[in-house]
Short mmCIF file of C-alpha atoms in Angstrom, two decimals:
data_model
loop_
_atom_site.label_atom_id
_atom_site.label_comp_id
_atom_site.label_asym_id
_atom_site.label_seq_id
_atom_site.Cartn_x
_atom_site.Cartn_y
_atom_site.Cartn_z
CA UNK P 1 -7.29 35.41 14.19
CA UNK P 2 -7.51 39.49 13.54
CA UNK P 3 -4.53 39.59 16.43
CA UNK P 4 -2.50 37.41 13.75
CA UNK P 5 -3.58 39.36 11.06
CA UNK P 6 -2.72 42.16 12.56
CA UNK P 7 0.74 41.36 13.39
CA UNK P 8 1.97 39.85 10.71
CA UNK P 9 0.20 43.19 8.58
CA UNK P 10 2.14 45.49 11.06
CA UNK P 11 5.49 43.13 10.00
CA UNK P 12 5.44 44.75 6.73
CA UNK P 13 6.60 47.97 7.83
CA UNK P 14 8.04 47.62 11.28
CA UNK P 15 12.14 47.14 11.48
CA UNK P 16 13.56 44.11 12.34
CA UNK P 17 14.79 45.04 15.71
CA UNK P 18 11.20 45.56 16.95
CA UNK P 19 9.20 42.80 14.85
CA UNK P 20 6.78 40.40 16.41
CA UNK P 21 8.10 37.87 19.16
CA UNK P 22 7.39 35.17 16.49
CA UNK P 23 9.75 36.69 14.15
CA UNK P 24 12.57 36.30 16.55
CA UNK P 25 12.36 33.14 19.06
CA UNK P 26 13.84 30.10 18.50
CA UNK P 27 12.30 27.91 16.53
CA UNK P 28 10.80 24.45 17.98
CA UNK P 29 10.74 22.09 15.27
CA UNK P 30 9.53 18.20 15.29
CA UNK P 31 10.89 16.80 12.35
CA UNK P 32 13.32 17.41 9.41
CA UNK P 33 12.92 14.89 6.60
CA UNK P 34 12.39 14.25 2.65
CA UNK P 35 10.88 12.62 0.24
CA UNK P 36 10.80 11.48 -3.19
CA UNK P 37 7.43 11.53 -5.16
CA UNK P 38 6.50 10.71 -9.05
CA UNK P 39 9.06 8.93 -11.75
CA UNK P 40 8.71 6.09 -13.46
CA UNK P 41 11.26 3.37 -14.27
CA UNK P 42 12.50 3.89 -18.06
CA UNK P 43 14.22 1.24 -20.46
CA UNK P 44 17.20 1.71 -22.25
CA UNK P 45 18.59 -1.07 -25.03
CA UNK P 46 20.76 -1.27 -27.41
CA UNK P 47 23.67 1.31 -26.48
CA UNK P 48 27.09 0.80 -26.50
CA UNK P 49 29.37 -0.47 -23.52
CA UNK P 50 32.45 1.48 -22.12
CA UNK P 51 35.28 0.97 -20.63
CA UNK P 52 35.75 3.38 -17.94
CA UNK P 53 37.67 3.86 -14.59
CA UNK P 54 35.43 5.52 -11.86
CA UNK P 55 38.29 6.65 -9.18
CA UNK P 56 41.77 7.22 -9.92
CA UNK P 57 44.10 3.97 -9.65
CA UNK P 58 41.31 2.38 -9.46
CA UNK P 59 41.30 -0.78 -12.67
CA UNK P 60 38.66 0.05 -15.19
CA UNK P 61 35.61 -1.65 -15.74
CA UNK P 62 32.85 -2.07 -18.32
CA UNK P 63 30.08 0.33 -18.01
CA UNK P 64 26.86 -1.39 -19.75
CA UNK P 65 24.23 1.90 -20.03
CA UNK P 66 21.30 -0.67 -21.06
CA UNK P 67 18.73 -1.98 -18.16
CA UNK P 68 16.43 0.18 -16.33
CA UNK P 69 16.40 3.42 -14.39
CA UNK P 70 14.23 5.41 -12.10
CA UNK P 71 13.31 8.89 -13.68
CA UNK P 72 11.33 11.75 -13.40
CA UNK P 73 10.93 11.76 -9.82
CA UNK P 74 11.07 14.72 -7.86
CA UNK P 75 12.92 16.23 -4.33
CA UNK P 76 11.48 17.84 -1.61
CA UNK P 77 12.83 18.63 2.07
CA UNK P 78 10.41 19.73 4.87
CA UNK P 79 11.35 21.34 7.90
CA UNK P 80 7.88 20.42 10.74
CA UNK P 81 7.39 23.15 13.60
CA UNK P 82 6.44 21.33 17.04
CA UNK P 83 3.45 23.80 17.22
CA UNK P 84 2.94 25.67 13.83
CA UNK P 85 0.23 28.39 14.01
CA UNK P 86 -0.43 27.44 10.03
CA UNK P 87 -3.45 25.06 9.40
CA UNK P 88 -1.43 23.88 6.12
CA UNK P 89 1.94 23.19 5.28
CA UNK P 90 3.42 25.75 2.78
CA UNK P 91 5.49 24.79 -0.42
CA UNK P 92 7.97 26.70 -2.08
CA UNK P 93 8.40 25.71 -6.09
CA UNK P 94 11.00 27.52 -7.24
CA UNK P 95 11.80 28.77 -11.23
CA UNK P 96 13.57 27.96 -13.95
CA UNK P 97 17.46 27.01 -14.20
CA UNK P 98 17.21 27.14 -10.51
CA UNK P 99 16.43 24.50 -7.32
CA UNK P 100 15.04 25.11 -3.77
CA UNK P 101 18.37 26.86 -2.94
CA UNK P 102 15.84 29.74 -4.09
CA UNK P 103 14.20 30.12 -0.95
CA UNK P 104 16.86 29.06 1.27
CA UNK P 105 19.51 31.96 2.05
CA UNK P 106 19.57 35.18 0.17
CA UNK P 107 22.98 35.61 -2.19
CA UNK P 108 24.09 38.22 0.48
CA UNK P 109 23.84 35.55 3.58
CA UNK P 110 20.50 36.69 4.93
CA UNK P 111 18.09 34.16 6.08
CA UNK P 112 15.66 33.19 2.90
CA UNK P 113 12.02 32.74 2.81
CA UNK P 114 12.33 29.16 3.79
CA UNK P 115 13.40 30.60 7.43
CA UNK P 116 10.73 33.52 7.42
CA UNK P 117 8.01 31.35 6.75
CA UNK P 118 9.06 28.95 9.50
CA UNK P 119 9.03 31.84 11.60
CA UNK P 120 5.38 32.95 11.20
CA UNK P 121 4.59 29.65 11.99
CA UNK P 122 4.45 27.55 8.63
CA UNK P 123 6.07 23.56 8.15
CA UNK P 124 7.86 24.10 5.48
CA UNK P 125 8.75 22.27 2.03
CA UNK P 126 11.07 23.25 -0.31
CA UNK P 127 11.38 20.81 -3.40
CA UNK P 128 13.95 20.50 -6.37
CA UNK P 129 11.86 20.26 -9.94
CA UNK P 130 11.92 17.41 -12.10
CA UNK P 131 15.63 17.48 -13.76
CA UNK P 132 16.64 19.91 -11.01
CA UNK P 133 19.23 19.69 -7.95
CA UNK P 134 18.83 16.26 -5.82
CA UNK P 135 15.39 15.58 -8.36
CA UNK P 136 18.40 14.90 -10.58
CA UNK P 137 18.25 14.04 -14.39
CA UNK P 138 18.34 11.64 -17.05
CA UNK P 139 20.10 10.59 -20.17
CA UNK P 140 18.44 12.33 -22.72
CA UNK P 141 17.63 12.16 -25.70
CA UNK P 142 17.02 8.88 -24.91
CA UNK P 143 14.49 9.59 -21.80
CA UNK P 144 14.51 13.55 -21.58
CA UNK P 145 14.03 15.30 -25.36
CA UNK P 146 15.84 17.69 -26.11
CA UNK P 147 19.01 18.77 -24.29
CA UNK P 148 19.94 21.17 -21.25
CA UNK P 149 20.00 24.81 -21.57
CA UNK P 150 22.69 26.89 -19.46
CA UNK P 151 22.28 30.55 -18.63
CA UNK P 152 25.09 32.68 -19.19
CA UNK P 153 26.36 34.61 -15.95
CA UNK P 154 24.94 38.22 -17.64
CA UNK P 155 21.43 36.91 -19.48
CA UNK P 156 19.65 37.12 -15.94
CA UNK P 157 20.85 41.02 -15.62
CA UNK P 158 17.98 42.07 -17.96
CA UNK P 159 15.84 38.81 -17.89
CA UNK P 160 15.28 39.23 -13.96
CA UNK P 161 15.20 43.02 -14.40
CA UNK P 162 18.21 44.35 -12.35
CA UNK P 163 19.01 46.76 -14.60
CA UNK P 164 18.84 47.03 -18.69
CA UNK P 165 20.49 43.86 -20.23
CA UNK P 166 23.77 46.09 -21.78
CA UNK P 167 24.30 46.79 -18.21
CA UNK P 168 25.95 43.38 -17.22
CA UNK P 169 30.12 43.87 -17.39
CA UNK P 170 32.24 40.94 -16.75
CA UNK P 171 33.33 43.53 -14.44
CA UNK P 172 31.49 44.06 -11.43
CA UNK P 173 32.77 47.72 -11.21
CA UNK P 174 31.23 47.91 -14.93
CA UNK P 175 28.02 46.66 -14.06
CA UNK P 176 24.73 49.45 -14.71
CA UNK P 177 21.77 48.64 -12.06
CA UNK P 178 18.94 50.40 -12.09
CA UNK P 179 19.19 53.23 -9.21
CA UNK P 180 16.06 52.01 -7.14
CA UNK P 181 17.42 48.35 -7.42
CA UNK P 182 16.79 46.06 -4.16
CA UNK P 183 18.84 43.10 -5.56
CA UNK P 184 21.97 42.96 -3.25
CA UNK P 185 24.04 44.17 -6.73
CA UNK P 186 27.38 43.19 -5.11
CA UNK P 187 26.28 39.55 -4.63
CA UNK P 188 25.21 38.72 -8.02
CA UNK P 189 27.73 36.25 -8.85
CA UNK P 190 26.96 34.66 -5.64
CA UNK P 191 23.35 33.99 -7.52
CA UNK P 192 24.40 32.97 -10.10
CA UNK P 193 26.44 30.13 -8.45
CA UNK P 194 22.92 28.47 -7.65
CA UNK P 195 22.16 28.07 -11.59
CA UNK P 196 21.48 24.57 -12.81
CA UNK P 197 20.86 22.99 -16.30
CA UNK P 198 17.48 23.16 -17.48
CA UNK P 199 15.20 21.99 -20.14
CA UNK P 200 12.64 23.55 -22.33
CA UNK P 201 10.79 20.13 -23.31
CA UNK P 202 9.71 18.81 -20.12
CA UNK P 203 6.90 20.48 -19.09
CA UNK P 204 4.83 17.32 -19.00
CA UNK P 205 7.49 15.43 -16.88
CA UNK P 206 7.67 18.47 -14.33
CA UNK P 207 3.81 19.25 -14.24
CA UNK P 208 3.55 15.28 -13.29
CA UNK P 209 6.04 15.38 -10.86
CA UNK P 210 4.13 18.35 -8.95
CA UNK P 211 0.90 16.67 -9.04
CA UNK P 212 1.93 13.54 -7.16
CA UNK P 213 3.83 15.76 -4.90
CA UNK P 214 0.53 17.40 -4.08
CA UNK P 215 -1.44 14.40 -4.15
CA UNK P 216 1.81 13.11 -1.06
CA UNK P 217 1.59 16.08 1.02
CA UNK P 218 -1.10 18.12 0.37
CA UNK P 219 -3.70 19.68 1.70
CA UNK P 220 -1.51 22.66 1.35
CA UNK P 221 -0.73 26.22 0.47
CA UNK P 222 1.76 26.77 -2.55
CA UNK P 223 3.75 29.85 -3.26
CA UNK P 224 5.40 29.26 -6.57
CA UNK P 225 8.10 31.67 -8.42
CA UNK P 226 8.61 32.00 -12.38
CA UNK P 227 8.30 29.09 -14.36
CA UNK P 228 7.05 27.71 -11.17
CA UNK P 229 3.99 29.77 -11.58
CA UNK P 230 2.63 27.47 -14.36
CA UNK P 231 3.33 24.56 -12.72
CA UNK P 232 1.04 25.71 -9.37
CA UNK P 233 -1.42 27.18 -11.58
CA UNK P 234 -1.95 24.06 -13.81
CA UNK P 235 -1.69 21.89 -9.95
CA UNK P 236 -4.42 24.36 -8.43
CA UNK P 237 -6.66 23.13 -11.68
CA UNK P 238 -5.28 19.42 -11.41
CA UNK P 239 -6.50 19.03 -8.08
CA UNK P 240 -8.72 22.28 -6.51
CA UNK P 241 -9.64 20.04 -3.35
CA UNK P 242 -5.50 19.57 -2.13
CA UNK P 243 -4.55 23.10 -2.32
CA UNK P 244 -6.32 25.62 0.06
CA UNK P 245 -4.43 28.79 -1.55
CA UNK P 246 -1.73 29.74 -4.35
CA UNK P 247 0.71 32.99 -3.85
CA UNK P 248 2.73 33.02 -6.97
CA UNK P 249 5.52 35.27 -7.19
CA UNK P 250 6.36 37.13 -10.56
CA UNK P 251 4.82 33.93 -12.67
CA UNK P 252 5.86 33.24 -16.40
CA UNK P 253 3.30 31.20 -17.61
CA UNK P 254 -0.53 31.30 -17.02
CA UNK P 255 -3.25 27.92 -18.11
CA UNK P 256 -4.17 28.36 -22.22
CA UNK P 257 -7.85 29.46 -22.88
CA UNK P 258 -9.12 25.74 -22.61
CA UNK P 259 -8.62 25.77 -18.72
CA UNK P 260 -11.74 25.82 -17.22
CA UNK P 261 -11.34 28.51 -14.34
CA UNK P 262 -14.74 27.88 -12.14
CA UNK P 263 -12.39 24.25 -10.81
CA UNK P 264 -10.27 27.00 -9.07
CA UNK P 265 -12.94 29.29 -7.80
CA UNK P 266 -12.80 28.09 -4.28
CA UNK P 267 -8.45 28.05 -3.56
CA UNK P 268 -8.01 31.84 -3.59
CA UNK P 269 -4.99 32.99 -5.97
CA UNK P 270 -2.40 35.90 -5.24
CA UNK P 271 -0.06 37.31 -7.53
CA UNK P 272 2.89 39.38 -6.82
CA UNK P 273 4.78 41.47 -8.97
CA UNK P 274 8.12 43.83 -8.90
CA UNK P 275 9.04 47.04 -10.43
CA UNK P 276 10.17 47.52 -13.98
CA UNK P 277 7.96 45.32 -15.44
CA UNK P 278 6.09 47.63 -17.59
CA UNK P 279 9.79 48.84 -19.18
CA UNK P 280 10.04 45.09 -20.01
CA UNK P 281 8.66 43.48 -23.13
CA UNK P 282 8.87 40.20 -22.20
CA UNK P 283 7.62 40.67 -18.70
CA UNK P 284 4.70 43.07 -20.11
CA UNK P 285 3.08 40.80 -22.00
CA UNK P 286 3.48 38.28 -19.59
CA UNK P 287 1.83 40.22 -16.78
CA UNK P 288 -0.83 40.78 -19.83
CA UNK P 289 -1.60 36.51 -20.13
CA UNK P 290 -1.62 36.27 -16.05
CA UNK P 291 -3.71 39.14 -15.82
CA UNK P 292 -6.32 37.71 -18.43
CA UNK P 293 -6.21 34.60 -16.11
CA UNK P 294 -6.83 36.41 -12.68
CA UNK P 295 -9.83 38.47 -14.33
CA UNK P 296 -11.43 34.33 -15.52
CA UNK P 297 -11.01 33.25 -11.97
CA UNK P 298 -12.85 36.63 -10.74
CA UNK P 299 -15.20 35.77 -13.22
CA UNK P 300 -15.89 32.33 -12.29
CA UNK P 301 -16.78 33.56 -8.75
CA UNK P 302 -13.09 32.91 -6.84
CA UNK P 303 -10.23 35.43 -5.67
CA UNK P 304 -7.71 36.47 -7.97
CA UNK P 305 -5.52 39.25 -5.48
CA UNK P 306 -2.60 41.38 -6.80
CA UNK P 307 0.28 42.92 -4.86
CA UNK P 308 1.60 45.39 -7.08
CA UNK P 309 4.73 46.42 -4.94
CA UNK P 310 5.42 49.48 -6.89
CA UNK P 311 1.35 50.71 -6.74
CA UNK P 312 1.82 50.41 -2.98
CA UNK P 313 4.90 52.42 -3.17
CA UNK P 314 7.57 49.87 -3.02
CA UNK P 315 9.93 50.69 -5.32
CA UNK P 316 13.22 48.55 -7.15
CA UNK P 317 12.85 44.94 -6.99
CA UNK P 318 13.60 42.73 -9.39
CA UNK P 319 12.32 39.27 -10.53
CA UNK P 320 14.15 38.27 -7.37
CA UNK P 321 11.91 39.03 -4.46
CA UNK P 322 12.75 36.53 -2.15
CA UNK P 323 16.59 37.80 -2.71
CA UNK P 324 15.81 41.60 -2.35
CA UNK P 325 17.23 43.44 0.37
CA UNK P 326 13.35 43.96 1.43
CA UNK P 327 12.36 40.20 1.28
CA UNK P 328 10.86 40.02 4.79
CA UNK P 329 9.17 42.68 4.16
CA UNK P 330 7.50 41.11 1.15
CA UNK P 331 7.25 37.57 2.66
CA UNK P 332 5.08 39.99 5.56
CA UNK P 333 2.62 41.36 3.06
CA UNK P 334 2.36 37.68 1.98
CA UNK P 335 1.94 36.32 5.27
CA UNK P 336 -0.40 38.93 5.90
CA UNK P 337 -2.66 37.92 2.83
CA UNK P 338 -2.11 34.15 4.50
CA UNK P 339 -3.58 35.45 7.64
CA UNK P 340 -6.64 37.50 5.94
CA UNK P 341 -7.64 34.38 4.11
CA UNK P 342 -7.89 32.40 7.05
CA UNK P 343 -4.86 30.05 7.22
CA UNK P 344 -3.40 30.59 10.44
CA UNK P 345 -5.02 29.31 13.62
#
């Protein structure tokens, strides 16, 4: 095991042209596949018909919007290496207004996290949320409260910490990044091509899709991003004995002061964070709440790690990591911590 560890430590700061053999032979995989897990079926009554044509020349027909329907149910594709060196599978949850396009290739055409991971030797999952992508949605308000939120192509400049948010411009040539910035700048409207609808009242729904995805797949490791981070944390807590570690990547959201931290003593926990988050209100006092978590788990007698990027000297990225021009390079430090923990073979 320290020869793995060692490699895939030395990965974090050795070029690409001379990185392990792993990192660059072909990949033998068994199976590609998916599944859907969770949902219910939901009742609708007394709406109106309409008369609607579905293809063009085609006659119309009545549409009757009353019966049932199959909701809430969640996505996931896995990718299953004919000899993976992991003793888990690893699941990427990705964060809000996004899908599992996240982890798949980076705005600028690099290979994503998704490929990395299968590299070092992981099968690999990589779901859609609740609502999200090929999870897809449902009528609401009738089944989902509420309605969908859309993010504007600048409110991510300054949310995702890129630059200051009076530095998005309509204009690319406009556009004010912060110097040290890893994002790929020139590809941000490529990102922002991957934003989806979201909603801000299904929490419940979501957290209950995860947990029977964990209960169909797991034992597992999780690495979850943003509003993901919730999700994974309140999973880890839902069911300690199916998840055998948690990396969560610049989380939003951390369990409320009636989670009871000693059920997660034994899954060790890793948090990662990216520069300018101290210049960032929002993100400060969110690092504050996940930081108030970590120190409970400590307490409780389980391992509550931090990569501080910038602390190590790894300077400029954004909320983005997995998108940065130096996302193998993180995704090494990760695999590294992986390794350390015992979850290689």
């Amino acid at each position: 095991m320290m020869r793995w560890v060692m490699a895939a430590l030395l990965a974090a700061a050795v070029p690409a042209a001379v990185m392990p053999a792993w990192a660059q032979a072909p990949l033998e995989v068994r199976e590609i596949g998916s599944l859907h897990v969770g949902g219910r079926i939901a009742t609708l009554s007394g709406l109106p018909q309409q008369e609607m044509s579905f293809s063009a020349g085609a006659p119309p027909v009545m549409l009757d919007p009353n019966g049932e329907f199959q909701v809430e149910q969640m996505y996931a594709q896995y990718v299953k290496l004919a000899n993976p060196r992991a003793r888990f599978p690893l699941l990427l949850w990705h964060g809000g207004g996004l899908t599992g396009v996240t982890w798949e290739t980076t705005p600028d055409g690099r290979p994503g996290w998704q490929m990395f991971f299968l590299r070092a030797g992981h099968d690999v999952y990589v779901s859609d949320a609740m609502e999200r992508g090929r999870s897809g949605w449902a009528r609401f308000p009738e089944i989902l409260p509420g309605q969908p939120v859309f993010r504007t192509l600048g409110e991510g400049w300054g949310l995702f910490r890129l630059g200051e948010a009076n530095g998005w411009n309509r204009d690319p040539a406009r556009r004010v990044a912060h110097a040290e910035s890893r994002f790929p700048i020139a590809a941000w409207d490529q990102f922002m091509k991957q934003g989806v609808p979201r909603w801000a009242t299904t929490d419940r729904q979501i957290q209950a899709a995860y947990d029977a995805y964990v209960q169909a797949v797991c034992p597992c490791v999780v690495v979850v991003h943003s509003q993901g981070g919730n999700f994974g944390f309140n999973a880890v807590l839902n069911a300690p004995d199916r998840i055998r570690a948690l990396i969560a990547v610049e989380p939003s959201g951390a369990p409320g002061e009636a989670a009871e931290a000693a059920r997660v003593k034994g899954v060790p926990h890793l948090v990662v964070w990216g520069d300018y988050v101290a210049q960032h209100p929002f993100w400060g006092r969110v690092r504050q709440n996940i930081e108030r978590w970590q120190a409970r788990i400590r307490e409780a007698g389980g391992v509550a790690d931090t990569l501080d990027l910038p602390a190590e000297g790894v300077r400029g990225n954004s909320h983005m990591l997995m998108m940065d021009t130096n996302s193998d390079e993180i995704a090494a430090r990760v695999q590294g911590w992986m390794a350390a923990k015992g979850l290689m073979r």
